[in-house]
XYZ file of C-alpha atoms in Angstrom:
731
model
C -32.843 -7.194 15.327
C -30.343 -9.222 17.250
C -31.084 -12.792 18.118
C -29.041 -14.837 20.730
C -29.127 -18.665 20.205
C -27.457 -21.114 22.497
C -25.194 -23.799 20.936
C -25.214 -22.667 17.299
C -23.064 -25.629 16.448
C -25.792 -28.107 17.540
C -28.328 -29.446 15.019
C -31.010 -27.161 16.363
C -28.855 -24.122 16.835
C -27.178 -24.575 13.430
C -30.409 -24.774 11.485
C -32.377 -22.285 13.543
C -29.616 -19.669 13.170
C -29.571 -20.450 9.379
C -33.272 -19.878 9.072
C -33.227 -16.676 11.166
C -30.402 -15.288 9.217
C -32.673 -15.513 6.145
C -35.696 -14.160 7.789
C -36.714 -10.460 7.898
C -38.274 -9.388 11.200
C -42.004 -9.121 10.834
C -42.084 -11.369 7.715
C -44.177 -13.984 9.539
C -46.665 -11.273 10.695
C -47.015 -10.001 7.095
C -45.519 -6.576 7.834
C -41.927 -7.386 6.649
C -40.870 -5.886 3.283
C -39.587 -8.300 0.801
C -38.310 -10.659 3.540
C -37.865 -14.436 3.394
C -39.433 -16.587 5.921
C -38.645 -20.014 4.633
C -35.810 -22.355 4.785
C -33.946 -21.367 1.648
C -30.565 -22.665 0.541
C -27.485 -20.705 1.148
C -24.699 -20.198 -1.274
C -21.010 -20.190 -0.318
C -21.209 -16.658 1.018
C -24.199 -17.378 3.280
C -26.695 -15.828 0.928
C -29.996 -17.512 0.301
C -30.756 -18.931 -3.036
C -34.213 -20.330 -2.576
C -36.998 -20.224 0.045
C -38.388 -23.278 1.626
C -41.419 -24.925 0.177
C -40.216 -24.453 -3.356
C -40.265 -20.690 -3.473
C -38.465 -18.875 -6.301
C -34.850 -17.884 -5.799
C -34.419 -14.437 -4.256
C -31.636 -12.144 -2.897
C -31.054 -12.170 0.828
C -33.256 -9.831 2.830
C -31.611 -6.503 3.620
C -32.750 -6.522 7.286
C -32.643 -10.102 8.355
C -32.081 -11.141 11.959
C -28.437 -10.724 13.161
C -27.558 -13.921 14.959
C -24.945 -14.574 17.642
C -24.583 -17.258 20.158
C -22.501 -19.889 22.022
C -20.829 -23.096 21.019
C -21.356 -26.433 22.702
C -18.968 -27.245 25.560
C -15.932 -29.165 24.225
C -15.708 -32.868 25.230
C -11.937 -32.647 25.261
C -9.058 -32.411 22.823
C -9.772 -34.064 19.456
C -7.677 -37.150 18.720
C -5.159 -36.743 15.988
C -6.181 -38.043 12.585
C -5.074 -41.632 11.737
C -2.586 -41.772 8.850
C -3.827 -43.851 6.021
C -7.526 -43.642 6.925
C -10.068 -41.550 4.926
C -12.156 -39.981 7.659
C -15.782 -38.884 7.041
C -18.200 -36.873 9.064
C -19.834 -33.474 9.523
C -18.055 -30.966 7.386
C -16.146 -33.402 5.236
C -18.853 -33.952 2.513
C -18.221 -32.098 -0.703
C -21.257 -31.749 -3.019
C -20.745 -33.117 -6.522
C -22.633 -31.508 -9.313
C -24.711 -33.867 -11.461
C -26.014 -31.395 -13.928
C -29.599 -31.516 -12.533
C -29.941 -28.118 -10.931
C -32.812 -28.988 -8.665
C -31.150 -32.196 -7.477
C -27.794 -30.435 -6.978
C -29.484 -27.618 -5.043
C -31.240 -30.114 -2.754
C -27.942 -31.949 -2.168
C -26.132 -28.739 -1.325
C -28.846 -27.639 1.055
C -28.819 -31.006 2.812
C -25.064 -30.784 3.287
C -25.401 -27.142 4.373
C -27.832 -28.168 7.226
C -25.462 -30.592 8.890
C -24.005 -29.072 12.056
C -20.264 -29.312 12.692
C -19.531 -29.437 16.511
C -17.144 -26.667 17.501
C -17.513 -24.657 14.319
C -19.094 -21.357 13.840
C -21.714 -21.372 11.055
C -20.973 -18.836 8.331
C -24.209 -16.966 8.894
C -23.529 -16.414 12.606
C -21.926 -13.046 13.285
C -20.258 -13.577 16.599
C -19.619 -16.311 19.171
C -20.080 -15.571 22.854
C -17.945 -17.621 25.214
C -20.331 -19.677 27.243
C -18.056 -19.924 30.295
C -17.702 -16.134 30.567
C -20.902 -15.080 32.483
C -20.168 -11.382 32.052
C -19.877 -11.714 28.273
C -23.112 -13.837 28.246
C -24.893 -11.172 30.346
C -23.762 -8.422 28.011
C -24.895 -10.381 24.950
C -28.267 -11.286 26.346
C -29.022 -7.725 27.375
C -28.032 -6.520 23.862
C -30.292 -9.109 22.169
C -34.023 -8.665 21.218
C -34.754 -12.417 20.962
C -33.072 -15.032 23.207
C -33.447 -18.755 22.415
C -32.114 -21.489 24.661
C -32.114 -25.251 23.920
C -32.908 -26.852 27.379
C -31.524 -30.260 26.173
C -27.991 -28.803 25.769
C -27.938 -25.635 27.921
C -30.280 -26.279 30.823
C -28.151 -24.578 33.509
C -27.337 -21.618 31.308
C -31.015 -21.225 30.474
C -32.056 -21.306 34.183
C -29.457 -18.587 34.937
C -30.366 -16.422 32.011
C -34.109 -16.304 32.616
C -33.600 -15.416 36.291
C -31.022 -12.745 35.405
C -33.282 -11.184 32.692
C -36.230 -11.271 35.088
C -34.271 -9.333 37.665
C -33.126 -6.792 35.146
C -36.409 -6.497 33.232
C -36.968 -2.922 34.395
C -33.834 -1.783 32.474
C -35.225 -2.751 29.132
C -38.935 -1.692 29.536
C -38.713 0.462 26.489
C -37.186 -2.434 24.442
C -39.001 -5.602 25.491
C -37.212 -8.923 24.997
C -38.426 -12.246 23.908
C -37.185 -15.469 25.626
C -37.879 -18.838 24.020
C -37.044 -22.071 25.822
C -36.969 -25.052 23.438
C -37.834 -28.004 25.757
C -38.888 -31.646 25.120
C -42.019 -33.708 25.346
C -40.096 -35.732 27.879
C -41.503 -33.393 30.453
C -44.829 -35.019 29.704
C -43.619 -38.543 29.833
C -45.401 -39.612 32.983
C -48.636 -37.666 32.390
C -51.619 -39.921 32.846
C -54.103 -40.524 30.112
C -57.322 -42.544 29.925
C -56.103 -46.089 29.692
C -59.439 -47.397 28.673
C -59.633 -45.282 25.607
C -57.144 -46.299 22.947
C -57.640 -43.068 21.057
C -57.207 -40.829 24.074
C -54.544 -38.166 23.786
C -53.140 -35.254 25.736
C -53.861 -31.757 24.473
C -51.510 -28.738 24.480
C -53.693 -26.764 26.911
C -53.182 -29.610 29.515
C -49.531 -28.602 30.046
C -50.172 -27.580 33.652
C -50.769 -31.174 34.720
C -47.779 -32.618 32.795
C -45.592 -35.056 34.774
C -41.985 -35.451 33.669
C -39.795 -38.422 33.149
C -37.589 -38.717 36.329
C -34.524 -37.604 34.317
C -36.321 -34.475 33.181
C -37.565 -32.908 36.408
C -35.050 -30.096 36.159
C -36.326 -29.335 32.615
C -39.872 -28.907 34.050
C -38.601 -26.537 36.674
C -36.938 -24.362 34.107
C -40.119 -24.437 31.982
C -42.100 -23.173 34.963
C -39.516 -20.431 35.606
C -39.728 -19.276 31.986
C -43.578 -19.054 32.085
C -43.429 -17.354 35.436
C -40.971 -14.673 34.436
C -43.013 -13.907 31.402
C -45.625 -12.190 33.472
C -43.549 -9.063 33.323
C -44.409 -6.752 30.411
C -40.771 -6.249 29.404
C -40.019 -9.892 29.028
C -42.156 -12.048 26.851
C -41.494 -15.790 27.357
C -42.438 -18.939 25.511
C -41.856 -22.662 25.953
C -41.719 -24.840 22.895
C -41.955 -28.504 23.888
C -40.480 -30.347 21.040
C -41.304 -33.910 19.910
C -38.523 -36.372 19.222
C -36.536 -34.555 16.540
C -35.393 -36.303 13.378
C -33.235 -34.964 10.528
C -30.407 -35.981 8.264
C -27.697 -35.540 10.841
C -26.989 -37.395 14.106
C -30.216 -37.796 15.900
C -32.286 -40.224 18.006
C -33.189 -42.367 14.974
C -29.865 -42.226 13.221
C -28.909 -45.744 14.378
C -31.872 -47.132 12.428
C -30.865 -45.425 9.228
C -27.299 -46.439 9.606
C -28.003 -50.002 10.355
C -30.518 -50.210 7.432
C -28.003 -48.560 5.070
C -25.473 -51.081 6.064
C -27.988 -53.894 5.331
C -27.993 -55.044 8.996
C -30.957 -56.023 11.162
C -32.304 -53.049 12.994
C -32.739 -53.682 16.684
C -36.163 -52.894 18.217
C -35.799 -52.601 21.939
C -38.914 -53.765 23.769
C -42.160 -54.718 22.138
C -42.123 -51.451 20.208
C -45.835 -50.660 20.890
C -45.069 -47.264 22.401
C -46.180 -44.177 20.486
C -43.438 -41.693 19.761
C -44.314 -37.998 19.078
C -41.934 -36.686 16.468
C -41.170 -33.581 14.399
C -38.681 -32.870 11.678
C -35.966 -30.336 12.530
C -36.903 -27.982 9.721
C -40.509 -27.893 10.986
C -39.339 -27.216 14.557
C -37.150 -24.327 13.347
C -40.054 -22.802 11.523
C -42.214 -23.003 14.642
C -39.592 -21.299 16.719
C -39.102 -18.520 14.184
C -42.848 -17.990 13.939
C -43.069 -17.774 17.714
C -40.219 -15.251 17.753
C -41.756 -13.184 14.968
C -45.442 -13.381 15.657
C -45.469 -13.518 19.502
C -48.611 -15.707 19.786
C -51.016 -15.539 22.757
C -50.204 -19.224 23.559
C -47.155 -19.326 25.754
C -46.690 -23.059 25.894
C -46.636 -24.905 22.612
C -46.289 -28.614 21.644
C -44.086 -28.808 18.599
C -45.133 -32.171 17.103
C -46.382 -33.544 13.809
C -49.637 -35.350 13.162
C -48.093 -38.896 13.323
C -48.834 -41.375 16.044
C -46.293 -43.941 14.888
C -45.003 -46.600 17.289
C -41.354 -47.637 17.673
C -42.020 -50.918 15.888
C -43.742 -49.171 13.019
C -40.737 -46.758 12.536
C -38.236 -49.633 12.808
C -40.041 -51.734 10.174
C -40.637 -48.791 7.902
C -37.022 -47.696 7.803
C -35.735 -51.318 7.411
C -38.133 -52.082 4.540
C -37.484 -48.785 2.725
C -33.798 -48.430 3.109
C -32.481 -51.919 4.164
C -33.243 -55.593 4.017
C -36.557 -55.445 5.777
C -35.215 -57.385 8.751
C -35.591 -56.224 12.388
C -34.340 -57.883 15.572
C -36.527 -57.757 18.646
C -34.425 -57.321 21.868
C -35.274 -56.563 25.459
C -35.267 -52.946 26.584
C -32.305 -53.655 28.859
C -30.124 -54.593 25.838
C -30.203 -50.936 24.777
C -28.275 -50.045 27.934
C -25.479 -52.387 26.720
C -25.167 -50.376 23.532
C -22.273 -47.944 24.127
C -23.369 -45.830 21.334
C -26.773 -45.199 22.888
C -26.752 -42.548 25.699
C -29.224 -42.661 28.512
C -31.197 -39.706 27.087
C -31.805 -41.626 23.754
C -32.884 -44.698 25.744
C -35.364 -42.663 27.698
C -36.785 -41.005 24.533
C -37.097 -44.268 22.556
C -39.274 -45.780 25.258
C -41.543 -42.892 26.045
C -45.121 -43.715 25.207
C -47.152 -40.555 24.584
C -50.199 -39.709 22.465
C -50.088 -35.959 22.115
C -52.203 -33.692 19.957
C -50.610 -30.557 18.352
C -52.347 -27.367 19.024
C -51.400 -23.871 18.005
C -48.584 -24.986 15.699
C -51.147 -26.403 13.189
C -52.495 -22.840 12.700
C -49.084 -21.266 11.961
C -48.451 -19.677 8.507
C -45.449 -21.662 7.330
C -45.602 -24.572 5.078
C -44.862 -27.879 6.910
C -42.249 -30.081 5.422
C -43.059 -33.437 7.021
C -46.347 -32.771 8.957
C -47.428 -36.428 8.336
C -44.380 -37.714 10.146
C -41.531 -40.014 9.353
C -43.299 -43.009 7.721
C -45.328 -40.905 5.238
C -42.168 -39.199 4.083
C -39.556 -41.916 4.215
C -38.354 -41.669 0.583
C -37.732 -37.953 0.803
C -36.198 -38.258 4.281
C -33.895 -41.107 3.155
C -32.739 -39.108 0.157
C -32.044 -36.117 2.464
C -30.138 -38.427 4.743
C -28.051 -39.717 1.911
C -27.364 -36.330 0.514
C -26.274 -34.885 3.851
C -23.809 -37.684 4.453
C -22.473 -38.078 0.893
C -23.924 -41.651 0.694
C -24.347 -42.908 -2.813
C -23.718 -46.317 -4.519
C -20.426 -46.567 -6.249
C -20.990 -48.804 -9.197
C -18.068 -50.118 -11.184
C -17.804 -52.588 -14.063
C -14.411 -54.155 -14.726
C -13.689 -55.279 -18.322
C -10.559 -56.813 -19.682
C -8.858 -59.875 -21.145
C -8.588 -63.152 -19.114
C -5.651 -63.411 -16.581
C -5.128 -59.698 -16.788
C -5.572 -59.301 -13.047
C -9.280 -58.333 -13.172
C -10.359 -60.325 -10.096
C -7.330 -59.117 -8.117
C -8.073 -55.534 -8.840
C -11.844 -56.029 -8.298
C -11.203 -57.417 -4.801
C -8.788 -54.561 -3.989
C -11.391 -51.958 -5.193
C -14.163 -53.594 -3.229
C -12.089 -53.634 -0.114
C -10.946 -50.044 -0.527
C -14.301 -48.563 -1.282
C -16.216 -51.039 0.976
C -18.564 -52.074 -1.777
C -19.875 -55.486 -2.868
C -17.782 -57.605 -5.161
C -19.898 -59.430 -7.734
C -18.313 -62.504 -9.344
C -20.804 -64.043 -11.822
C -19.983 -67.647 -10.831
C -20.491 -66.855 -7.126
C -23.759 -64.912 -7.860
C -25.158 -67.917 -9.820
C -24.016 -70.342 -7.104
C -25.821 -68.232 -4.388
C -28.893 -67.921 -6.497
C -29.124 -71.698 -7.104
C -28.501 -72.301 -3.381
C -31.355 -69.929 -2.585
C -33.705 -71.709 -4.889
C -32.768 -75.081 -3.449
C -33.313 -73.761 0.127
C -36.740 -72.383 -0.588
C -37.749 -75.448 -2.667
C -36.937 -77.483 0.444
C -39.284 -75.233 2.469
C -36.597 -73.571 4.451
C -37.833 -69.936 4.465
C -36.351 -67.021 6.256
C -38.632 -64.841 8.426
C -38.695 -62.003 5.897
C -39.358 -64.252 2.936
C -42.848 -64.926 1.488
C -44.095 -68.338 0.727
C -46.450 -67.613 -2.136
C -43.918 -68.272 -4.842
C -42.328 -71.549 -3.699
C -43.880 -73.491 -6.484
C -42.489 -71.056 -9.023
C -39.003 -71.481 -7.489
C -39.169 -75.299 -7.609
C -40.297 -75.146 -11.278
C -37.484 -72.764 -12.118
C -34.968 -74.862 -10.330
C -36.033 -77.968 -12.260
C -35.715 -76.109 -15.531
C -32.282 -74.891 -14.723
C -31.052 -78.375 -13.706
C -32.330 -79.825 -16.896
C -30.736 -77.031 -19.002
C -27.522 -77.553 -17.137
C -27.491 -81.278 -17.927
C -28.086 -80.636 -21.596
C -25.429 -77.890 -21.817
C -22.376 -79.471 -20.124
C -23.141 -77.957 -16.743
C -23.807 -74.385 -18.018
C -26.946 -72.486 -17.217
C -28.853 -70.491 -19.833
C -27.283 -67.144 -20.546
C -30.572 -65.359 -20.033
C -30.992 -66.790 -16.512
C -27.455 -65.950 -15.547
C -28.158 -62.326 -16.583
C -31.362 -62.354 -14.496
C -29.454 -63.642 -11.461
C -26.892 -60.889 -11.802
C -29.571 -58.319 -12.377
C -31.520 -59.409 -9.228
C -28.289 -59.005 -7.246
C -27.681 -55.547 -8.709
C -31.144 -54.494 -7.644
C -30.682 -55.870 -4.061
C -30.570 -53.257 -1.291
C -26.874 -53.883 -0.535
C -25.815 -53.026 -4.126
C -28.317 -50.134 -4.228
C -26.977 -48.739 -1.057
C -23.151 -49.224 -1.210
C -22.635 -50.193 -4.845
C -20.715 -52.942 -6.503
C -17.677 -54.034 -8.577
C -18.814 -56.274 -11.352
C -15.945 -58.557 -12.257
C -15.656 -59.299 -15.975
C -19.352 -59.167 -16.884
C -21.155 -58.482 -19.209
C -19.014 -59.781 -21.898
C -21.126 -59.016 -24.891
C -23.431 -56.208 -26.144
C -26.442 -58.424 -25.794
C -25.712 -59.317 -22.172
C -25.236 -55.619 -21.289
C -28.516 -54.599 -22.923
C -30.454 -57.311 -20.965
C -28.625 -56.719 -17.749
C -29.043 -52.912 -17.548
C -32.417 -52.504 -19.331
C -34.716 -50.031 -17.772
C -37.264 -51.665 -15.352
C -40.183 -50.421 -17.271
C -38.741 -51.850 -20.501
C -40.989 -50.761 -23.417
C -38.522 -51.468 -26.150
C -36.669 -48.131 -25.870
C -33.031 -47.834 -25.563
C -31.604 -46.773 -22.231
C -30.274 -47.952 -18.916
C -31.752 -48.622 -15.503
C -30.457 -45.698 -13.465
C -30.648 -47.689 -10.215
C -28.164 -50.422 -11.313
C -26.393 -48.850 -14.193
C -22.567 -48.390 -13.685
C -20.986 -45.110 -12.871
C -17.510 -46.227 -13.969
C -16.433 -48.702 -16.589
C -12.793 -49.645 -16.364
C -11.216 -51.351 -19.400
C -7.960 -53.218 -18.591
C -5.522 -53.053 -21.525
C -2.512 -55.344 -21.774
C -0.790 -57.425 -24.368
C -1.011 -61.162 -24.740
C 2.679 -61.472 -24.134
C 2.383 -59.745 -20.746
C -0.536 -61.970 -19.871
C 1.414 -65.085 -20.791
C 4.490 -63.915 -18.878
C 2.323 -63.096 -15.803
C 0.864 -66.612 -15.891
C 4.234 -68.168 -16.327
C 5.429 -66.486 -13.110
C 2.541 -68.009 -11.171
C 3.214 -71.183 -9.127
C 2.554 -74.293 -11.210
C 0.018 -75.522 -8.604
C -2.016 -72.394 -9.204
C -2.166 -72.897 -12.985
C -2.287 -76.578 -13.677
C -5.772 -77.883 -14.395
C -7.317 -74.338 -14.402
C -8.643 -71.899 -16.948
C -5.112 -70.455 -17.044
C -3.375 -73.551 -18.179
C -1.484 -72.936 -21.450
C -3.907 -74.284 -24.022
C -7.034 -73.029 -22.149
C -5.484 -69.520 -21.690
C -4.574 -69.249 -25.401
C -8.112 -70.221 -26.435
C -9.648 -67.734 -23.933
C -7.479 -64.924 -25.287
C -8.412 -65.663 -28.835
C -12.070 -65.614 -27.888
C -11.700 -62.369 -26.035
C -9.847 -60.662 -28.868
C -12.411 -61.872 -31.445
C -15.293 -60.569 -29.231
C -13.628 -57.183 -28.614
C -12.673 -55.627 -31.915
C -12.772 -51.936 -32.456
C -16.161 -52.114 -34.103
C -17.593 -54.808 -32.006
C -17.078 -54.629 -28.259
C -19.320 -54.401 -25.196
C -17.529 -51.174 -24.462
C -19.377 -49.448 -27.307
C -22.661 -50.081 -25.414
C -21.449 -47.964 -22.499
C -19.942 -45.307 -24.753
C -23.284 -44.786 -26.588
C -24.913 -44.149 -23.246
C -22.175 -41.587 -22.416
C -20.590 -43.818 -19.725
C -17.215 -43.588 -21.402
C -14.845 -46.465 -20.438
C -11.718 -45.504 -18.687
C -8.635 -47.389 -20.114
C -6.319 -48.820 -17.555
C -2.965 -49.896 -18.988
C -1.501 -53.038 -17.226
C 2.222 -53.264 -17.895
C 3.419 -54.016 -14.443
C 2.819 -56.715 -11.847
C 2.935 -53.991 -9.179
C -0.751 -53.840 -8.125
C -0.492 -50.729 -6.001
C 0.624 -48.663 -8.993
C -2.390 -49.701 -11.001
C -4.756 -49.123 -8.088
C -3.446 -45.724 -7.378
C -4.279 -44.616 -10.903
C -7.841 -46.112 -10.662
C -8.504 -44.565 -7.279
C -7.348 -41.218 -8.559
C -9.875 -41.462 -11.379
C -12.834 -42.643 -9.224
C -12.186 -40.476 -6.143
C -12.871 -41.036 -2.550
C -15.436 -43.580 -1.121
C -19.132 -42.656 -0.982
C -19.832 -44.319 2.422
C -19.583 -43.655 6.115
C -15.875 -44.283 6.188
C -14.312 -46.146 9.074
C -16.315 -46.787 12.253
C -14.908 -45.667 15.636
C -13.979 -49.275 16.245
C -12.020 -49.488 12.902
C -10.317 -46.113 13.697
C -9.367 -47.384 17.227
C -8.097 -50.624 15.659
C -6.161 -48.751 13.063
C -4.674 -46.490 15.730
C -3.839 -49.462 17.788
C -2.199 -51.208 14.840
C -0.257 -48.017 14.025
C 0.860 -47.762 17.675
C 1.843 -51.460 17.750
C 3.834 -50.979 14.504
C 5.545 -47.903 15.866
C 6.380 -49.779 19.053
C 7.656 -52.718 17.030
C 9.753 -50.435 14.889
C 11.029 -48.698 17.997
C 11.934 -51.991 19.581
C 13.718 -53.090 16.380
C 15.548 -49.830 16.202
C 16.633 -50.181 19.843
C 17.681 -53.772 19.200
C 19.639 -52.670 16.137
C 21.281 -49.969 18.127
C 22.279 -52.358 20.928
C 23.516 -54.773 18.318
C 25.619 -52.109 16.655
C 26.995 -51.000 19.926
C 27.913 -54.526 20.844
C 29.451 -55.132 17.431
C 31.341 -51.804 17.721
C 32.525 -52.705 21.227
C 33.653 -56.155 19.997
C 35.431 -54.580 17.047
C 37.112 -52.061 19.331
C 38.261 -54.695 21.780
C 39.524 -56.875 18.868
C 41.325 -53.884 17.386
C 43.024 -53.035 20.783
C 44.047 -56.630 21.170
C 45.518 -56.731 17.663
C 47.218 -53.352 18.316
C 48.789 -54.588 21.530
C 49.938 -57.717 19.842
C 51.509 -55.685 17.018
C 53.182 -53.349 19.476
C 54.568 -56.363 21.529
C 55.937 -57.807 18.289
C 57.487 -54.419 17.389
C 59.075 -54.084 20.847
C 60.436 -57.678 20.537
C 61.902 -56.954 17.180
C 63.455 -53.650 18.387
C 64.981 -55.530 21.361
C 66.474 -58.080 19.023
C 67.836 -55.322 16.914
C 69.389 -53.538 19.899
C 70.804 -56.752 21.198
C 72.286 -57.519 17.846
C 73.811 -54.067 17.595
C 75.143 -54.160 21.105
C 77.235 -57.322 20.665
C 80.555 -55.600 19.506
C 80.318 -53.088 22.407
C 79.770 -55.868 24.913
C 82.904 -57.674 23.682
C 84.988 -54.453 23.957
C 83.724 -53.843 27.489
C 84.420 -57.480 28.599
C 87.888 -57.327 27.163
C 89.197 -53.848 28.025
C 86.965 -52.343 30.656
C 85.501 -54.979 32.943
C 88.863 -56.434 34.100
C 90.328 -53.038 35.073
C 87.023 -51.977 36.700
C 86.783 -55.134 38.588
C 90.362 -54.847 39.944
C 89.664 -51.170 40.859
C 86.653 -52.111 42.838
C 88.604 -54.783 44.664
C 91.193 -52.228 45.581
C 88.492 -49.892 46.816
C 87.299 -52.616 49.077
C 90.748 -53.328 50.403
C 91.967 -49.805 50.913
C 88.668 -48.201 51.878
C 89.663 -44.670 50.954
C 87.807 -41.638 52.305
C 86.673 -40.762 48.696
C 85.990 -44.067 46.955
C 84.923 -42.377 43.778
C 87.946 -40.293 43.385
C 90.143 -43.280 44.385
C 88.430 -45.484 41.682
C 88.778 -42.796 39.141
C 92.383 -42.368 39.806
C 92.861 -46.143 39.686
C 91.164 -46.472 36.305
C 93.208 -43.577 34.918
C 96.406 -45.215 35.999
C 95.513 -48.698 34.774
C 93.816 -47.573 31.475
C 94.747 -49.893 28.740
C 95.629 -47.101 26.396
C 97.943 -45.476 28.968
C 99.711 -48.718 29.729
C 100.278 -49.194 25.907
C 102.010 -45.843 25.891
């Protein structure tokens, strides 16, 4: 059977098409043969490897639904990637096998369920251009089941149901099923008994539903769908979905993201409004069952059993995933959040107490029928798996002055994880004890252990006075352990700079929480990577010598202090006795990092290649925009510098040319002068001859010409010169 689904690249379309491609027609009615009806996992070829609800692995059904559909309208051309930024998002998460087959399978399935806008899912056979009405009409008429999401394709759904209704006589022999997936926002203004706090609206009251002002068109399309279904050739259904939650981008994602980043989650308004919800997988199962079973009920409320309020959801997510802190804000503040569209604002502030009806009698096994709060641990794990979020835990070990702290800071910045310096951790812990002992409690802190904190603070101060300012090693380990178990380190991870230094410290620091004397490591805080910096004492001494004297004098890197620290480190880290053996025995094999250069980036490149890419969200849109702006500014600066250099070169070239021309003219003038002097010097004998023998005769001849005034003066002068030629006269 052919099934048309609108927007197969949306969260609903992606997962619904995935489930239908694994389901054999009739499987939900019990007349399918060997078909799958659950949400099994797909392998790389689109085949199913396991059914939902923990069913055994099975081959794909031979006659599953054939799915085609449209893609969402593009928002415009995508911006080019930013060079130097590791971008993350849908379609970029690569599953990493851990060796635990069930865990790896769950992770792959979570990644597989994340929709990639603009991309055709591998299990969808064909994409129909949504802007080509003729192609859409042909596809709809060739389909047995047609499913439209009114939230993303309202206009298309309105056109499709009217077109199919008009042409219903043409497919009387092959009836079609039309399912409109709507939203409980079409019930938003429906009145309920205000005097009864337990009053709710039932599914069969849908005829008196009143929509939110922004969803009046959705109600009109719902009514059209129900009306057109009165014809025998066209069976129609409306599935009014609760507020959908899942691991991808959804209405509640901002809560999960804020909590994972250890930020206060905003709660807009007083939070007392009840939010009807449903998990995306359960919604997909409901739609598939409607398509397969064709129930008598034509209007269904797709919601779970929960009646949680906005405040309860906000607190639950913050306490389970984050710091437990929330921030109450007025409703209007949500409108100033540029990342919250109007539709999300409307949904977050709906207040509805609805009771599910027919969906509770369906045959599939619900995934999260109790709602978000009752399933938060599983939902959070699904959320982390889908987005590739996992703590990156690094321990850095190495000799003093080898560059551990510099490398640790660089790694913490690159991977956006928390840098743990033991001295800073202890300082923060003491400051916290002092604050609590003084009675300055934060809103999320309890006051039942203040006396214990004061007692501990007094003991630490007394121990420090007796030990030259040093706190007991056991308490230092406890402070570091508490920090490792904090939600920031459990969410993002950490870089532990130069600690633990001994086998005993490592055992106490990473011991399992339910320590019963057995060997092992606390999986929550245990490191994933142990980096062992290796360099010679000579290199360290040379490195310190190249530091400014002001950075060395009076510090732990002063000559005598450094030599003593190096000796202590080498004595505590022999081949047989080193803290690295502790990690080795637990199969966390330390990675040696050779330090033989002061070029930090060379060392970091090798470490990053070993560790891999970050395990977090990656840069935010603001960071991407800032990076793009910085790149554009740099390009503009380089362009301006290049233009300035070009003008400078042209000016210098022009000046050199003018200077060369001037020098050339001067040289030519000098040459002409010298040639003139040579000519004059060479012409002196000729001048003397002319003055003695020629000029007197010529002058006399010219005088005679003037006196006689012959008719032909030239001929007269020539004859005169011939007669009075000195040579002739001599003869």
